Structures are given as C-alpha cells and as structure tokens.
mmCIF file of C-alpha atoms in Angstrom:
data_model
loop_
_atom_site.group_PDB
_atom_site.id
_atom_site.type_symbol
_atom_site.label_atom_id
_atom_site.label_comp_id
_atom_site.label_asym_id
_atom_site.label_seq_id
_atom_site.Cartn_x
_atom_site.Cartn_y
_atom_site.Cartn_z
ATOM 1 C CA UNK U 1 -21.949 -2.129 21.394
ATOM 2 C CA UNK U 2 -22.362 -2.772 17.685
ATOM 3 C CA UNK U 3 -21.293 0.318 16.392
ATOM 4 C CA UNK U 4 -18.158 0.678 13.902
ATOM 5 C CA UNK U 5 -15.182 -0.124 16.365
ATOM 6 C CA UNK U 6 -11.378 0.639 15.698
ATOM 7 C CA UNK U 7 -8.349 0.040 17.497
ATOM 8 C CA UNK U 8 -5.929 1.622 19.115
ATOM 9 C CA UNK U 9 -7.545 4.957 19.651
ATOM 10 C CA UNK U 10 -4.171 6.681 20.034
ATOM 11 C CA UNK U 11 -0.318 5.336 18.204
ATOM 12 C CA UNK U 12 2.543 7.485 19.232
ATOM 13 C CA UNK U 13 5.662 6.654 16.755
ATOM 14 C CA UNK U 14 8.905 7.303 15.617
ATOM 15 C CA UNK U 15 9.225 8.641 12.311
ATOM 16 C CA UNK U 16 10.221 6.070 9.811
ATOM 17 C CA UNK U 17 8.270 3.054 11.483
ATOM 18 C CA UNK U 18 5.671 1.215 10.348
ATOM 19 C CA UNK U 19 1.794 1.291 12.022
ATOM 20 C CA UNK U 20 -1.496 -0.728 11.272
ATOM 21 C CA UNK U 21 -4.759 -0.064 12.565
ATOM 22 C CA UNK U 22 -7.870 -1.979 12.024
ATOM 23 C CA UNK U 23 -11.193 -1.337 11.792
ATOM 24 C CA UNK U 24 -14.046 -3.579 12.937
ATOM 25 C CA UNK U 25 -17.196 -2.094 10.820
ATOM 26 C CA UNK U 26 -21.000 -3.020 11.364
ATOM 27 C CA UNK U 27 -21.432 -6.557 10.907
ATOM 28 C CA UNK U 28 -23.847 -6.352 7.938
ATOM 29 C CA UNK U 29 -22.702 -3.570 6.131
ATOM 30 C CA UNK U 30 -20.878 -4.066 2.970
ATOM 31 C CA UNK U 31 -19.341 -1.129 2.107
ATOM 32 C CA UNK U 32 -16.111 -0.110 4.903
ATOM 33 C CA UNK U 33 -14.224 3.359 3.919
ATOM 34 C CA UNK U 34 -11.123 5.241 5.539
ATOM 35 C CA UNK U 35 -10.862 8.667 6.272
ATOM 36 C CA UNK U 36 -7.776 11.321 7.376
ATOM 37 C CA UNK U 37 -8.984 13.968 9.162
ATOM 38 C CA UNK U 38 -6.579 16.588 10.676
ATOM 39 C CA UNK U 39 -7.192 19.889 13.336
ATOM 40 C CA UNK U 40 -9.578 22.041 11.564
ATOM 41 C CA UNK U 41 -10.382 20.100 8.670
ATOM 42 C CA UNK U 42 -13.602 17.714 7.646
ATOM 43 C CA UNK U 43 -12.478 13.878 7.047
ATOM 44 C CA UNK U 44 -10.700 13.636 3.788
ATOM 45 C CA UNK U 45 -10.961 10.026 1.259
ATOM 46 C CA UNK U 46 -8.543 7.813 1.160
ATOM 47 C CA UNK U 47 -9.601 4.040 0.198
ATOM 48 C CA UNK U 48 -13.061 1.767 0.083
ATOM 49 C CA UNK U 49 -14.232 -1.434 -0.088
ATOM 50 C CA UNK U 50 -17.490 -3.400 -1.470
ATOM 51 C CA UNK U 51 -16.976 -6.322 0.494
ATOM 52 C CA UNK U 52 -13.294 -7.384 0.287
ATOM 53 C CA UNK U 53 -12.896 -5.624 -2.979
ATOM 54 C CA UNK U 54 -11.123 -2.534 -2.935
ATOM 55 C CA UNK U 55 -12.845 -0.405 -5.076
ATOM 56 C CA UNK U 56 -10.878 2.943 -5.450
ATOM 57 C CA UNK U 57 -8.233 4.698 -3.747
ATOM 58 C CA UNK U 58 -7.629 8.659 -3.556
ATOM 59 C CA UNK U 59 -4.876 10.061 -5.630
ATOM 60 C CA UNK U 60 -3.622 11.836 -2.659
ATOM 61 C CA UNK U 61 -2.997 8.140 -0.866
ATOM 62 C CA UNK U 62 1.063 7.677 -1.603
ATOM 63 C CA UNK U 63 2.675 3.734 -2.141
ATOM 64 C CA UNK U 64 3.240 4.035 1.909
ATOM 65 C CA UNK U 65 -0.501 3.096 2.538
ATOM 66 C CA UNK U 66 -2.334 0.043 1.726
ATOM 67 C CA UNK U 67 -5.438 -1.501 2.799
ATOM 68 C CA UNK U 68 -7.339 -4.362 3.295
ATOM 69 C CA UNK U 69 -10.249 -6.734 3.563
ATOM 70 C CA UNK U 70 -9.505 -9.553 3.700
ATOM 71 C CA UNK U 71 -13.059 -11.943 4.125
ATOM 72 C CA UNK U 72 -15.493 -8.711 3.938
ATOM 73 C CA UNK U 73 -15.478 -7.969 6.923
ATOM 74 C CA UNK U 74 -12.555 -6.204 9.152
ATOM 75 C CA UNK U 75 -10.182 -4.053 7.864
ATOM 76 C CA UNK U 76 -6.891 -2.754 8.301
ATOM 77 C CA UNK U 77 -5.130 0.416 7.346
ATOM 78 C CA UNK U 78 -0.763 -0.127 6.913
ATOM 79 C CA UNK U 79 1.131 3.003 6.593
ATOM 80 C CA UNK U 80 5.225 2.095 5.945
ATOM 81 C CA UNK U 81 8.127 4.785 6.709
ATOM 82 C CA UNK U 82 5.884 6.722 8.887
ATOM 83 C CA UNK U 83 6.319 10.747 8.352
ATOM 84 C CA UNK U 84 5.625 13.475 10.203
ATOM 85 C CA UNK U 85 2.898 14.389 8.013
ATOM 86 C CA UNK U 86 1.128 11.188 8.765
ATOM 87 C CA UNK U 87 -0.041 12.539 11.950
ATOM 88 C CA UNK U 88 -3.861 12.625 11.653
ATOM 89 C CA UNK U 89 -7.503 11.000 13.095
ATOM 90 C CA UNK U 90 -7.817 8.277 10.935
ATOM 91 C CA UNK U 91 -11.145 7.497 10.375
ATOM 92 C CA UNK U 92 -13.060 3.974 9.534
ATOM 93 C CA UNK U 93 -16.953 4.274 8.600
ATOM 94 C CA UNK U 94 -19.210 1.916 7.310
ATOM 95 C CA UNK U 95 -22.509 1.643 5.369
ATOM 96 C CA UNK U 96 -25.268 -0.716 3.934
ATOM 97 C CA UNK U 97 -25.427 -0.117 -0.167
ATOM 98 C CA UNK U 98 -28.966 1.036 -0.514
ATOM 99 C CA UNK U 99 -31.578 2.818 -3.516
ATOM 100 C CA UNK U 100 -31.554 6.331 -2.292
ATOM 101 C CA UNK U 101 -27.948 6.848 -0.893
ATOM 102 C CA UNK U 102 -26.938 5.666 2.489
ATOM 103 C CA UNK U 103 -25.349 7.035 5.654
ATOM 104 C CA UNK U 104 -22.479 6.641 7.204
ATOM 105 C CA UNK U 105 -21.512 5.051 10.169
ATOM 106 C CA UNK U 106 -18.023 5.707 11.936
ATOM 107 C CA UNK U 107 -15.567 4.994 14.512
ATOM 108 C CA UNK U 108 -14.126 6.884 17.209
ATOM 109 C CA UNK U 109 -10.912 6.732 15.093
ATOM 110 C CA UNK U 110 -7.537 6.188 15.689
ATOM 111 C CA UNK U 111 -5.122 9.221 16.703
ATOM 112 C CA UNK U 112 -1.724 9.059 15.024
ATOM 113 C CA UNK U 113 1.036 11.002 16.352
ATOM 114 C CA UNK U 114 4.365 10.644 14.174
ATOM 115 C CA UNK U 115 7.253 12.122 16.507
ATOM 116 C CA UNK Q 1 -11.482 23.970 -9.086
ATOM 117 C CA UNK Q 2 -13.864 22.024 -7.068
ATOM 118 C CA UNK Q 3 -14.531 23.480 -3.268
ATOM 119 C CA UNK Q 4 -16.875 23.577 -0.551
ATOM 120 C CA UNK Q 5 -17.307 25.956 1.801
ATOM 121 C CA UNK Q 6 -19.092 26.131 5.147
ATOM 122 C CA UNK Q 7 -20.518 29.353 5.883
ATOM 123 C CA UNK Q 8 -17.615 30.500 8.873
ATOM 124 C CA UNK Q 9 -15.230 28.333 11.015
ATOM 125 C CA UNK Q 10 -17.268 29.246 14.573
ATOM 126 C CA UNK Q 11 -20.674 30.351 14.805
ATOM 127 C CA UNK Q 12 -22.105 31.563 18.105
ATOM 128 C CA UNK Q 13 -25.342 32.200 19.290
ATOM 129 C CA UNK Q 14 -27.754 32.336 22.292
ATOM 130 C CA UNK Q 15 -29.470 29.667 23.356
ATOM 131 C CA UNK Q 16 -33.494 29.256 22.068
ATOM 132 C CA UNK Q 17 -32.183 30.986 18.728
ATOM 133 C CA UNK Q 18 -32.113 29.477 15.685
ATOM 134 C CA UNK Q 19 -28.687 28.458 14.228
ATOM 135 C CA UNK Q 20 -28.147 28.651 10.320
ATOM 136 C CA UNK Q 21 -25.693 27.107 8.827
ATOM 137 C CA UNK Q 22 -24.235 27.543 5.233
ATOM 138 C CA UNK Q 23 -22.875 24.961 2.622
ATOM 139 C CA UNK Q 24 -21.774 26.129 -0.501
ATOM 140 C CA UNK Q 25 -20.689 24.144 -3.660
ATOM 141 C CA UNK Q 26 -18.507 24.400 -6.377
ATOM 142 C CA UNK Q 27 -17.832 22.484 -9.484
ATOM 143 C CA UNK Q 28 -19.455 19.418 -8.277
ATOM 144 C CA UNK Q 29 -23.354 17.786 -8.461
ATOM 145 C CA UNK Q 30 -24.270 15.655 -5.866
ATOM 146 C CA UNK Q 31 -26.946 13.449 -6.057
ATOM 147 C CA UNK Q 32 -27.238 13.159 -2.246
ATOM 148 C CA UNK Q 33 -25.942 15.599 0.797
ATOM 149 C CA UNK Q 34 -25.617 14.828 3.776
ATOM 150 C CA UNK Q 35 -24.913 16.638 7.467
ATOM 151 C CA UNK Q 36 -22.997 15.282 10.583
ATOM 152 C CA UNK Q 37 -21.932 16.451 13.712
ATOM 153 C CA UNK Q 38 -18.739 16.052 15.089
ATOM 154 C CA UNK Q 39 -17.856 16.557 19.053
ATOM 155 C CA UNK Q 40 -14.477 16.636 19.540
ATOM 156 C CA UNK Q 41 -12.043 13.910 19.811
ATOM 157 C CA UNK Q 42 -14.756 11.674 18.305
ATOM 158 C CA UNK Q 43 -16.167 10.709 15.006
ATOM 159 C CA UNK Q 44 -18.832 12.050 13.023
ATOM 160 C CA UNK Q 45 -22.408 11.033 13.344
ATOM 161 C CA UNK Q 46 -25.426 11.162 10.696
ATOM 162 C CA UNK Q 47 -27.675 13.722 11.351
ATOM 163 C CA UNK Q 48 -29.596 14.126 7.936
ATOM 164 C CA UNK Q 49 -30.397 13.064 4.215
ATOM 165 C CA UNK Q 50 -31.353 15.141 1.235
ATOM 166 C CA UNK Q 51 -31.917 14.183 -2.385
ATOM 167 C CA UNK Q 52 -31.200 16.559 -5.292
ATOM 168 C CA UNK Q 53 -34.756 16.260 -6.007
ATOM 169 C CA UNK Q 54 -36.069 17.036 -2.761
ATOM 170 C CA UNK Q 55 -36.449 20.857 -1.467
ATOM 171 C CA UNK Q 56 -36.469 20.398 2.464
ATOM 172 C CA UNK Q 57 -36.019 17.760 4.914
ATOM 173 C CA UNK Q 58 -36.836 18.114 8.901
ATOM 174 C CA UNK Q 59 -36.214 15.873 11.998
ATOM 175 C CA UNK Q 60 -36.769 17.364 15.243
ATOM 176 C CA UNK Q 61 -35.002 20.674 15.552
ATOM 177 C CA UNK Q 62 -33.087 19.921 12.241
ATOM 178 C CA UNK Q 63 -34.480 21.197 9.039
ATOM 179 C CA UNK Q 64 -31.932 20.847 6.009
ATOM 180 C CA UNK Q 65 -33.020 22.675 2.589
ATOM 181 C CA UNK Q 66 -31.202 21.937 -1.081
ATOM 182 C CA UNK Q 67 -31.362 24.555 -3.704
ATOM 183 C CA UNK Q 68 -28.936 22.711 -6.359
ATOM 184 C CA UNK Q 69 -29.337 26.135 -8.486
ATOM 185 C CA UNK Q 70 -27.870 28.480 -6.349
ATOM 186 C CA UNK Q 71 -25.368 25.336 -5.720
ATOM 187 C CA UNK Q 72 -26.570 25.730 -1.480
ATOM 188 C CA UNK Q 73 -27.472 23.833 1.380
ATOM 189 C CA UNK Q 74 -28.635 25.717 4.709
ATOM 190 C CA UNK Q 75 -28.749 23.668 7.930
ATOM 191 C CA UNK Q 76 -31.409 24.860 10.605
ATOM 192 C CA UNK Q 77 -31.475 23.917 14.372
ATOM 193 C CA UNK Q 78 -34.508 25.474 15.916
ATOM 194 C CA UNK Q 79 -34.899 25.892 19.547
ATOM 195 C CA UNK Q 80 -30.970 25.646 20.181
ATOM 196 C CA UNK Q 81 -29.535 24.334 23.389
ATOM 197 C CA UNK Q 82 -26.283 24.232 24.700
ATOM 198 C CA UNK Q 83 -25.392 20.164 24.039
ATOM 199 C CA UNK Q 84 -25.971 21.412 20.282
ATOM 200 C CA UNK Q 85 -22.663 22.656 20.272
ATOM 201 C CA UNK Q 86 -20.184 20.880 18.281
ATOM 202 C CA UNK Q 87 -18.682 20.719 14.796
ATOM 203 C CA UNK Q 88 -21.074 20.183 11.542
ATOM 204 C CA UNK Q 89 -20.518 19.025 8.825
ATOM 205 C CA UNK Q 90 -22.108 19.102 5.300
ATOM 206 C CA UNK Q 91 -21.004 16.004 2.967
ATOM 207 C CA UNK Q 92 -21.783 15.323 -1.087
ATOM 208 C CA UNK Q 93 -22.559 11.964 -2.425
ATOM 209 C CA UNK Q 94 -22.127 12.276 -6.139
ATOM 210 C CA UNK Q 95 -24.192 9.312 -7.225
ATOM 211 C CA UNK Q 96 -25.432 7.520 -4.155
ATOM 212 C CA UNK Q 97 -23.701 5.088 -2.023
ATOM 213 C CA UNK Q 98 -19.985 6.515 -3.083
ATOM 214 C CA UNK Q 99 -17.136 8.075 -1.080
ATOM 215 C CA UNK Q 100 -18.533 11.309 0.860
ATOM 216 C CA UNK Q 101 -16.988 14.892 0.190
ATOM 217 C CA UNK Q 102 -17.065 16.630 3.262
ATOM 218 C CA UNK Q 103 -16.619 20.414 3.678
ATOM 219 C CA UNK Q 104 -14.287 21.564 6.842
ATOM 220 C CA UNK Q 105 -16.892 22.305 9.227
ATOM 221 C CA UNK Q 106 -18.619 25.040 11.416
ATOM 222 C CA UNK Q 107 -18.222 24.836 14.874
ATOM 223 C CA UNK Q 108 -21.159 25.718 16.725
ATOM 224 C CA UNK Q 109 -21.238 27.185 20.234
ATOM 225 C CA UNK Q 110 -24.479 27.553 21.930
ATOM 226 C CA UNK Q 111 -24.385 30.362 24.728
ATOM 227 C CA UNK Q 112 -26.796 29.577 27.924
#
C-alpha cells in the first residue's frame, strides 16, 4: 500500500501524559499537513511542512504541540500534558506542490482518547 | 467573520435521485475548492477540483459548479446509489497548494 500511513490508529491516555504519533506520507510528495477533526466537525489546521520546513502553524495550536520533519519525509505530531480536550482524529495528509492547486491525500488517522 | 456552511448536517434521499449539495462562503476567496468524502472512522478522500475561473467540473456521477459571485459551490451526484452514502465535504484553497479550509460536512444517506 503506498497510501499516506499513520500509526497507532487508536491512543487511550491519562490526562496529563504525553503522546506522539507519526505519520508516514507518500513517498514523493513534499508537502505533509496535520489535521484535528472531532464528532461532527470537518478536519480543522493545525501545522505543515514543505519538506522538513515547517512552514506555518494555526493560532489555535497551544505550546503543548509540536511537530516535525525531520529529513522530509516522516513526521511526527507531540502533544505534552495531555487534556481532555485533546481527544480528537488526528489527521496526517499529504500532497505534491503543483501549478493549478493540488489534492490531498490522507491517512486513516489516529484516534485520541484523553481519559 | 469568516464561515462556511454546508447546506444541512444529513441529507436523505432515494436512491436513482439526484443529491445536491450546498457550500456556502463567507469572508474568504479561494482560488481553488475542493470536495471529499468521508466514511466514517476513516479519512477523507479527493473527489473533485475546481478553479475560481472555471464554471463546472464533472467526473462520473459528480458534477461540482463554482459561482464565486453568489460566494457558492453546489455538489451533484447523479444516479445515486446506496455506497454513496457518507460524509462530504467542501474545502477552500486560498492560493493553491496551501492549508485546506474545510466546512463541517453533509452526511448523505442514500435510501434503496
């Protein structure tokens, strides 16, 4: 399979702990982007990356989250001091820069569950 | 403030009907928009493109118009069937190639 591939697909944790996911994207896309999306809601922004530069971040992304690239290619999503308000899909999608705009491709996404 | 809205939350309808769904913008002008469906528990997929400077768009059963005067795109499936149900979603691109704004989604049930 050579789709966008993330791991786990589900994280149960105690409040206060931290998590990492990662995100595997297609191999020769260059852009990778994260995503929250929770019940009843379409995927909001959170971070991107040309390559291993991370190009912006949403304002609604607090100091508890950071992200990576570290050599272009996979990437992985920390989130310290988990909260209850964590719990979310988080999403990873990837895309090819192109003339014309581009889709994106995602993951299956990784189900956080902050108890 | 800025906002999009998707025409309702759940849309139902019979199968061989077409579905119509709504996107409304506000405060924003994308260059690109895009639609996705979502099945549940899963992430979204790319369904279709459209360019401010194109009027329609079709693929298959899909036909996606962009009127970016009335600040509007309507997604058509023609023909509908019941694996067309799922969750779509409509999704600006400001300037090509940047971070997608998505709207929350219809959820579409197709009724044998």
């Amino acid at each position: 399979d050579t789709g966008v591939s993330q791991d786990p697909r589900h994280k149960i944790t105690k409040r206060g702990q931290n998590v990492t996911f990662r995100c595997d994207p297609i191999s020769e896309h260059n852009r990778l982007y994260w995503y929250r999306q929770t019940l009843g809601q379409g995927p909001e922004f959170l971070t991107y990356f040309q390559n291993e530069a991370q190009l912006e971040k949403s304002r609604l992304l607090s100091d508890r989250f950071s992200a990576e690239r570290p050599k272009g290619s996979f990437s992985t999503l920390e989130i310290q001091r988990t909260e209850q308000g964590d719990s979310a899909m988080y999403l990873c999608a990837s895309s090819l820069v192109r003339t014309g705009g581009a889709e994106a491709f995602f993951g299956q996404g990784t189900r956080l569950t902050v108890v | 403030s800025q906002k999009i809205e998707q025409n309702s939350e759940a849309l139902n309808i019979q199968e061989g009907k077409t579905a119509t769904l709504t996107c409304n913008y506000t405060n924003y002008s994308p260059a690109y928009l895009q639609w996705y469906r979502q099945d549940p528990g899963r992430g979204p997929v790319f369904l279709l493109l459209i360019r401010e400077n194109e009027k329609e768009k079709r693929k298959e059963r899909l036909k996606v118009t962009f009127d970016t005067t009335l600040k509007q795109s309507l997604f058509h499936i023609t023909a509908s069937q019941p694996a067309d149900s799922a969750t779509y979603l409509c999704a600006l691109d400001m300037r090509g190639n940047t971070p997608l704004v998505f709207g929350k989604g219809t959820r579409l049930s197709v009724i044998a």
